[in-house]
Amino acid sequence: MTKYLRIELIIERMAHKRACRVLEAAGMTGYTVFPAMAGYGGSKRWSRDTDISASGDMVSIVSIGDEAKVRDTMDEIANLLGAHIGIVTLTEVEVMRPGRF
Amino acid sequence: MTKYLRIELIIERMAHKRACRVLEAAGMTGYTVFPAMAGYGGSKRWSRDTDISASGDMVSIVSIGDEAKVRDTMDEIANLLGAHIGIVTLTEVEVMRPGRF
Amino acid sequence: MTKYLRIELIIERMAHKRACRVLEAAGMTGYTVFPAMAGYGGSKRWSRDTDISASGDMVSIVSIGDEAKVRDTMDEIANLLGAHIGIVTLTEVEVMRPGRF
Amino acid sequence: MGAVLDVAISTLLSPIILFFALGMFAALLRSQMSVPEAFAKGLAIYLMMAIGLKGGVEMSKNPLTMDVMLVLLAGVVLSFLIPLIAFVLLRLTTKLDQTNAAATAAHYGSISIVTFVAATEAVRLSGLDAGGHLVAVAALMETPAIITALFLASRGAGKRDEPVAGSEQGELIREVFLNASIVVLVGALAIGWIAGEEGTASIQPFFVGLFQGVLCLFLLDMGLSAGRGLRQGWRQLTAAIVGFGLYMPLLSAVIAAGAAYLLGMPPGDAALLITLTASASYIAVPAAMRLALPEAKPSIYLTLSLGVTFPFNVTIGIPIYIYLALLINGQG
Amino acid sequence: MGAVLDVAISTLLSPIILFFALGMFAALLRSQMSVPEAFAKGLAIYLMMAIGLKGGVEMSKNPLTMDVMLVLLAGVVLSFLIPLIAFVLLRLTTKLDQTNAAATAAHYGSISIVTFVAATEAVRLSGLDAGGHLVAVAALMETPAIITALFLASRGAGKRDEPVAGSEQGELIREVFLNASIVVLVGALAIGWIAGEEGTASIQPFFVGLFQGVLCLFLLDMGLSAGRGLRQGWRQLTAAIVGFGLYMPLLSAVIAAGAAYLLGMPPGDAALLITLTASASYIAVPAAMRLALPEAKPSIYLTLSLGVTFPFNVTIGIPIYIYLALLINGQG
Amino acid sequence: MGAVLDVAISTLLSPIILFFALGMFAALLRSQMSVPEAFAKGLAIYLMMAIGLKGGVEMSKNPLTMDVMLVLLAGVVLSFLIPLIAFVLLRLTTKLDQTNAAATAAHYGSISIVTFVAATEAVRLSGLDAGGHLVAVAALMETPAIITALFLASRGAGKRDEPVAGSEQGELIREVFLNASIVVLVGALAIGWIAGEEGTASIQPFFVGLFQGVLCLFLLDMGLSAGRGLRQGWRQLTAAIVGFGLYMPLLSAVIAAGAAYLLGMPPGDAALLITLTASASYIAVPAAMRLALPEAKPSIYLTLSLGVTFPFNVTIGIPIYIYLALLINGQG
Ligand SMILES: Nc1ncnc2c1ncn2[C@@H]1O[C@H](COP(=O)(O)O)[C@@H](O)[C@H]1O
Ligand SMILES: Nc1ncnc2c1ncn2[C@@H]1O[C@H](COP(=O)(O)O)[C@@H](O)[C@H]1O
Ligand SMILES: Nc1ncnc2c1ncn2[C@@H]1O[C@H](COP(=O)(O)O)[C@@H](O)[C@H]1O
Ligand code: NA
Ligand code: NA
Ligand code: NA
């Protein structure tokens, strides 16, 4: 049975289009981007409403796909995260209408 | 032991109230809606800040419940997604204070 | 092999800094906060754009860490949720670059 | 004719249109700039309040005559009627299926408030006068087209019988009749009418003084939206569809001009009725279509309405509509 | 009395109140329209800057007298005192438990800036004058009520001893004394005072000219909030609770009128002090309560304050408060 | 000199700077208040439209002379040049590595539009005149510094050869040359130029009348940002880095004054060119750096530019720069 994975990539807003291009290039059928409003990491806090430059902003990119495709994508994502800050998690999920992924 | 599932339903903003009503009718004890800011699917991109009609906007509805109730909900959700675009995933989660679900 | 967990804490916006402090104190390496726009629970609905006091607003705090640290954090989180409304789920996830957690 | 050309030129060089062009240009060059959605939506509410108040105050100066009532009625009839024509043309000349043709037709039967406002300016610049009740006409013309479109889409066999899960009795009606623009336009119109010139004096600096400037900012955003929509969606548009987006407003304009002629409307009023009929919705109708005809493709109807017809109307269309209005008054 | 009726009517027909009514009406009809939160919050900051600046500029014209100081003090005392009375009444007449009664009482001891602004307009329309220091009174009256409420809620046994996890020394104090409305009101008041009439001349078109108009837009949003709150929350309100939401402002008003009489306040100032005392908070106090008394139910205190008392005050209440102010000055 | 002191004092006591101080103060006291990002971003777009329009209208009054062209060129050269000097100083006096030094240097070569606006006010208060083309200079000076910085960062061995995954040909160029501030500034400048005084008359109440007031609101937000940045980021700043944030603007100012002297610029124009050169970016450059040099630390360059240099410039810096401008014109 095909296994489906949910990629959650928390990455800088400024760099998120790069991540999106990686996902598209790897053939993921879709993704959705969510704006974060605050966060903490490396002992620094950031908050969207209090940073006029918005350079600390993060977003979360969620993309669901079958295991094979997701695994393929991960190499390029690793290359991207070599340059940018961000974290990636993979979660096993059950999908409805598997045909569409 | 009861198993708990997390429904994540990514659906058009315009249609999200329908999904909410389905969840309420199915007896889910709660849900939370998150606004997405951009996305890609069917080889089209959308972005909240650049579409004045907001007709492409998506949201994510997260709802946690026990397996039985979640499975029941899925049929109606399938009916809803027959008409609207959107994707659903189910993830097995561990909950605190299980009594409240 | 180390197991990694993703904490998802849906909590009132007004109280989210308390949760953030708990996570920081417990030594989680990071977290990210997402604004919710609407929700339902206890048979009441709320919506960000229609409540001028914003006192019903919820946020979701996502934090990834190794199992040991996450389990430690849960006690304090339980104490916090004794006072505030909110729900917590733990999901097993696979991480990239495990060294950073 | 010379006067019309003057209007055309001063329309094209007005800051409002120039900012629209700037936005469109930036989007086509793939600039990442954007106006935050919350801010743009706030400005849209402001603009509709301002338009409604202005119309209401003007209406408070004259009694409601039979003539006015007839113009309101004409608007409703046009909004019901235009989608029928648009639907037939779309089915004949393009490959759009029934649902997409109906959804697109709804947009052309409904109206664009920003096009209306731009026409109001151009009318004023042409030295003509227009009555406040045209704002009421605008509000009334928003929805009938949607009803026609739903009827068109549901004709024929094989249509879904049971309602979509979670849909609720009346949700569509609320969306259609109580959407933000109708609530605010009609509400502000009523408030302007009740409070009158004197009662609204203290809010004039906000609602009248700033109007043109806010419009510039809003049109910058519309240009960005239109440009980006076009850049991303043009592949979905065949030549036949684009053609429709250009000739349909002209056809609607001629029909409306006929109605205006029959009603003996003065040139300013006629120009606005013609513009309303020629304009196409890009906010209210797309939202309603997502609920009522979710299988129709926004990338078609929205790209066409916002990316093709709107720019056409605010640049070339409006001077033509004014010319038509003068023509039926024997002044062309 | 006739004059008061005139004020009442012109209050009710002012665009500001009409837009509030429009919002409430739309929400009760279940319209989906909304003002984006970010935009409304931006407008709220604007309004508080404008109010603070105006008060500060006016204060800069006169020296700080002992009389002014006494009025400031009276405001603080009233804010400390009213929650005690409200708490006792709530415990006697409703079934609210200690925590919910205390949280609700805090709202009635604190103030509503928009009610204050509406009263300022009505006072001006009545031909009365009011001093700029009433803005300082408003800022000072926001928080004492919260302290009283926390004291009321913590009395008795069985209260939580250890602090909530993650709570921090001083976080509540910061929330309560440094919330947006206090920072902006007090800050703008000081800036208006320092810069004076001349120094603020260049910013008057923004802060004075637009004030009334922005208020209309803001009250449209408040109407939507109040109406939606009422529609969703009315089931939580018993008749006794609703009754409290209507008589409590009147009771507070009478007490404040007594204080104003003792202090010999002129009618304009007295009307504003009475209004402040009678008004109930719906932004600052709910936020503080979420932190300090999280087990209290917003659906009770917020629905009551925003859905019942606020509409009562801005329509019927304010003319009564002006009448009271005239009465204690022997002009009723 | 006395006149300069007067300017300094009236600058410091102007509501604009007082609101900045209020925001900074509130943030340092850890107030939770904030201006919603969407609202602040909307205001920023408004401000840039207003500045661009004003500059364009003024430029439309005079022909484009060779002198003007030379000033534009000088701006570009300064923006290319200053980062070189800044980089060398940072490497010599601080422990910043090549990448962080280059990223920080880029900020000081580029410009801050709000500092420019504050200087425009101060110049006007000093009774001087400034040409509209300085707005064009501002737009031109935004980006060259970024190019220099990228060159500086990429020198030396061991640099990444293959591009970051997902990066796209031209994305950086679009970000850098088509960011919101350049699009809006240059676009509005062109529109002001085309439409001229007459054509923009109807939008003046919005873009001119409100400008100062909106600036107050925006600077309140900048104060909050700067204060919070400083509170959270000061640990990352050594004394040497803070020192750089204070002497670098002065050094840039002296260099720009030299250029202005050589070009024979009148005092108003010179003061603005000097201010632009002395100012440091905190929006456009940080964004570009996140894309181009993601390994550089925002907590250094942003805290320094927004938390140290910006406050220094708008309070003490601007009067000094005006003094310098008078000096080179023999009027110091
Ligand atoms: N363990 C984590 N869980 C969730 N979000 C994280 C985590 N670590 C970092 N982040 C997010 O990534 C941003 C940058 O973190 P860092 O790379 O540690 O500087 C933070 O501000 C958070 O928004
Ligand atoms: N595989 C996916 N993972 C996450 N989000 C998706 C995925 N596919 C589609 N979406 C979201 O659903 C929207 C509509 O997709 P589609 O139904 O493919 O047109 C997209 O714009 C995305 O926001
Ligand atoms: N089962 C659930 N799944 C997701 N979100 C929930 C759930 N239950 C409650 N919530 C969120 O928590 C808020 C408060 O719920 P409650 O504690 O039930 O009053 C709701 O408005 C939702 O936003
Ligand atoms: Na039409
Ligand atoms: Na009160
Ligand atoms: Na510079």
PDB file of C-alpha atoms in Angstrom, chain A:
ATOM      1  CA  MET A   1       0.000   0.000   0.000  1.00  0.00           C
ATOM      2  CA  THR A   2       1.313   3.445  -0.796  1.00  0.00           C
ATOM      3  CA  LYS A   3       2.388   5.422   2.212  1.00  0.00           C
ATOM      4  CA  TYR A   4       1.701   9.157   2.273  1.00  0.00           C
ATOM      5  CA  LEU A   5       3.808  11.713   4.023  1.00  0.00           C
ATOM      6  CA  ARG A   6       3.098  15.252   5.101  1.00  0.00           C
ATOM      7  CA  ILE A   7       6.066  17.579   4.764  1.00  0.00           C
ATOM      8  CA  GLU A   8       6.045  20.524   7.129  1.00  0.00           C
ATOM      9  CA  LEU A   9       8.771  22.984   6.342  1.00  0.00           C
ATOM     10  CA  ILE A  10       9.168  25.977   8.631  1.00  0.00           C
ATOM     11  CA  ILE A  11      11.301  28.472   6.768  1.00  0.00           C
ATOM     12  CA  GLU A  12      11.974  32.187   6.434  1.00  0.00           C
ATOM     13  CA  ARG A  13       9.273  34.063   4.588  1.00  0.00           C
ATOM     14  CA  MET A  14      11.824  35.687   2.309  1.00  0.00           C
ATOM     15  CA  ALA A  15      13.073  32.280   1.181  1.00  0.00           C
ATOM     16  CA  HIS A  16       9.786  30.468   0.952  1.00  0.00           C
ATOM     17  CA  LYS A  17       9.459  30.856  -2.800  1.00  0.00           C
ATOM     18  CA  ARG A  18      12.685  28.938  -3.173  1.00  0.00           C
ATOM     19  CA  ALA A  19      11.208  26.096  -1.187  1.00  0.00           C
ATOM     20  CA  CYS A  20       8.045  26.264  -3.255  1.00  0.00           C
ATOM     21  CA  ARG A  21      10.049  25.986  -6.450  1.00  0.00           C
ATOM     22  CA  VAL A  22      11.860  22.983  -5.066  1.00  0.00           C
ATOM     23  CA  LEU A  23       8.567  21.292  -4.270  1.00  0.00           C
ATOM     24  CA  GLU A  24       7.164  22.080  -7.698  1.00  0.00           C
ATOM     25  CA  ALA A  25      10.295  20.906  -9.447  1.00  0.00           C
ATOM     26  CA  ALA A  26      10.234  17.647  -7.507  1.00  0.00           C
ATOM     27  CA  GLY A  27       6.748  17.032  -8.819  1.00  0.00           C
ATOM     28  CA  MET A  28       4.765  17.442  -5.611  1.00  0.00           C
ATOM     29  CA  THR A  29       1.174  17.993  -6.707  1.00  0.00           C
ATOM     30  CA  GLY A  30       0.536  20.863  -4.353  1.00  0.00           C
ATOM     31  CA  TYR A  31       1.424  22.731  -1.196  1.00  0.00           C
ATOM     32  CA  THR A  32      -0.072  25.343   1.076  1.00  0.00           C
ATOM     33  CA  VAL A  33       1.777  28.141   2.866  1.00  0.00           C
ATOM     34  CA  PHE A  34       0.777  29.422   6.320  1.00  0.00           C
ATOM     35  CA  PRO A  35       2.086  32.627   7.883  1.00  0.00           C
ATOM     36  CA  ALA A  36       3.596  32.342  11.353  1.00  0.00           C
ATOM     37  CA  MET A  37       3.194  35.247  13.756  1.00  0.00           C
ATOM     38  CA  ALA A  38       6.028  34.633  16.201  1.00  0.00           C
ATOM     39  CA  GLY A  39       8.674  32.170  17.127  1.00  0.00           C
ATOM     40  CA  TYR A  40      11.829  31.273  18.960  1.00  0.00           C
ATOM     41  CA  GLY A  41      15.020  29.521  17.991  1.00  0.00           C
ATOM     42  CA  GLY A  42      18.717  29.905  18.602  1.00  0.00           C
ATOM     43  CA  SER A  43      17.714  31.730  21.811  1.00  0.00           C
ATOM     44  CA  LYS A  44      16.177  34.578  19.804  1.00  0.00           C
ATOM     45  CA  ARG A  45      12.505  35.493  19.682  1.00  0.00           C
ATOM     46  CA  TRP A  46      10.782  37.134  16.748  1.00  0.00           C
ATOM     47  CA  SER A  47       7.312  38.531  16.273  1.00  0.00           C
ATOM     48  CA  ARG A  48       5.664  39.679  13.099  1.00  0.00           C
ATOM     49  CA  ASP A  49       3.920  42.747  14.416  1.00  0.00           C
ATOM     50  CA  THR A  50       7.002  44.160  16.047  1.00  0.00           C
ATOM     51  CA  ASP A  51       9.609  43.842  13.344  1.00  0.00           C
ATOM     52  CA  ILE A  52       9.201  46.482  10.692  1.00  0.00           C
ATOM     53  CA  SER A  53      11.685  44.826   8.351  1.00  0.00           C
ATOM     54  CA  ALA A  54       9.800  41.512   8.429  1.00  0.00           C
ATOM     55  CA  SER A  55      13.176  39.874   7.927  1.00  0.00           C
ATOM     56  CA  GLY A  56      12.647  37.473  10.817  1.00  0.00           C
ATOM     57  CA  ASP A  57       9.255  36.226   9.629  1.00  0.00           C
ATOM     58  CA  MET A  58       8.790  32.513   9.138  1.00  0.00           C
ATOM     59  CA  VAL A  59       6.148  30.570   7.262  1.00  0.00           C
ATOM     60  CA  SER A  60       5.128  26.959   7.290  1.00  0.00           C
ATOM     61  CA  ILE A  61       4.804  25.094   4.021  1.00  0.00           C
ATOM     62  CA  VAL A  62       2.654  21.989   4.157  1.00  0.00           C
ATOM     63  CA  SER A  63       2.761  19.533   1.289  1.00  0.00           C
ATOM     64  CA  ILE A  64       1.295  16.073   1.106  1.00  0.00           C
ATOM     65  CA  GLY A  65       2.549  13.420  -1.292  1.00  0.00           C
ATOM     66  CA  ASP A  66       3.393   9.763  -1.605  1.00  0.00           C
ATOM     67  CA  GLU A  67       6.487   8.509   0.097  1.00  0.00           C
ATOM     68  CA  ALA A  68       8.618   8.040  -3.012  1.00  0.00           C
ATOM     69  CA  LYS A  69       8.107  11.565  -4.232  1.00  0.00           C
ATOM     70  CA  VAL A  70       8.566  13.083  -0.800  1.00  0.00           C
ATOM     71  CA  ARG A  71      11.840  11.231  -0.244  1.00  0.00           C
ATOM     72  CA  ASP A  72      13.103  12.497  -3.584  1.00  0.00           C
ATOM     73  CA  THR A  73      12.264  16.044  -2.627  1.00  0.00           C
ATOM     74  CA  MET A  74      14.238  15.864   0.594  1.00  0.00           C
ATOM     75  CA  ASP A  75      17.676  16.103  -1.014  1.00  0.00           C
ATOM     76  CA  GLU A  76      16.957  19.387  -2.665  1.00  0.00           C
ATOM     77  CA  ILE A  77      15.300  20.638   0.519  1.00  0.00           C
ATOM     78  CA  ALA A  78      18.468  19.752   2.409  1.00  0.00           C
ATOM     79  CA  ASN A  79      20.487  21.785  -0.079  1.00  0.00           C
ATOM     80  CA  LEU A  80      18.104  24.720   0.460  1.00  0.00           C
ATOM     81  CA  LEU A  81      18.336  24.443   4.237  1.00  0.00           C
ATOM     82  CA  GLY A  82      22.090  24.458   3.996  1.00  0.00           C
ATOM     83  CA  ALA A  83      21.748  28.113   3.150  1.00  0.00           C
ATOM     84  CA  HIS A  84      18.612  29.122   5.024  1.00  0.00           C
ATOM     85  CA  ILE A  85      17.329  28.637   8.528  1.00  0.00           C
ATOM     86  CA  GLY A  86      14.397  26.343   8.869  1.00  0.00           C
ATOM     87  CA  ILE A  87      13.246  22.962  10.028  1.00  0.00           C
ATOM     88  CA  VAL A  88      11.551  20.077   8.260  1.00  0.00           C
ATOM     89  CA  THR A  89       9.434  17.289   9.610  1.00  0.00           C
ATOM     90  CA  LEU A  90       7.815  14.348   7.867  1.00  0.00           C
ATOM     91  CA  THR A  91       4.690  12.763   9.301  1.00  0.00           C
ATOM     92  CA  GLU A  92       2.940   9.667   8.124  1.00  0.00           C
ATOM     93  CA  VAL A  93      -0.644  10.486   7.238  1.00  0.00           C
ATOM     94  CA  GLU A  94      -3.684   8.809   5.858  1.00  0.00           C
ATOM     95  CA  VAL A  95      -5.198  10.624   2.885  1.00  0.00           C
ATOM     96  CA  MET A  96      -8.627  10.702   1.335  1.00  0.00           C
ATOM     97  CA  ARG A  97      -8.872  10.455  -2.429  1.00  0.00           C
ATOM     98  CA  PRO A  98      -5.330   9.100  -2.782  1.00  0.00           C
ATOM     99  CA  GLY A  99      -5.618   9.311  -6.542  1.00  0.00           C
ATOM    100  CA  ARG A 100      -5.020  13.020  -6.566  1.00  0.00           C
ATOM    101  CA  PHE A 101      -1.493  12.959  -5.074  1.00  0.00           C
TER     102      PHE A 101
END
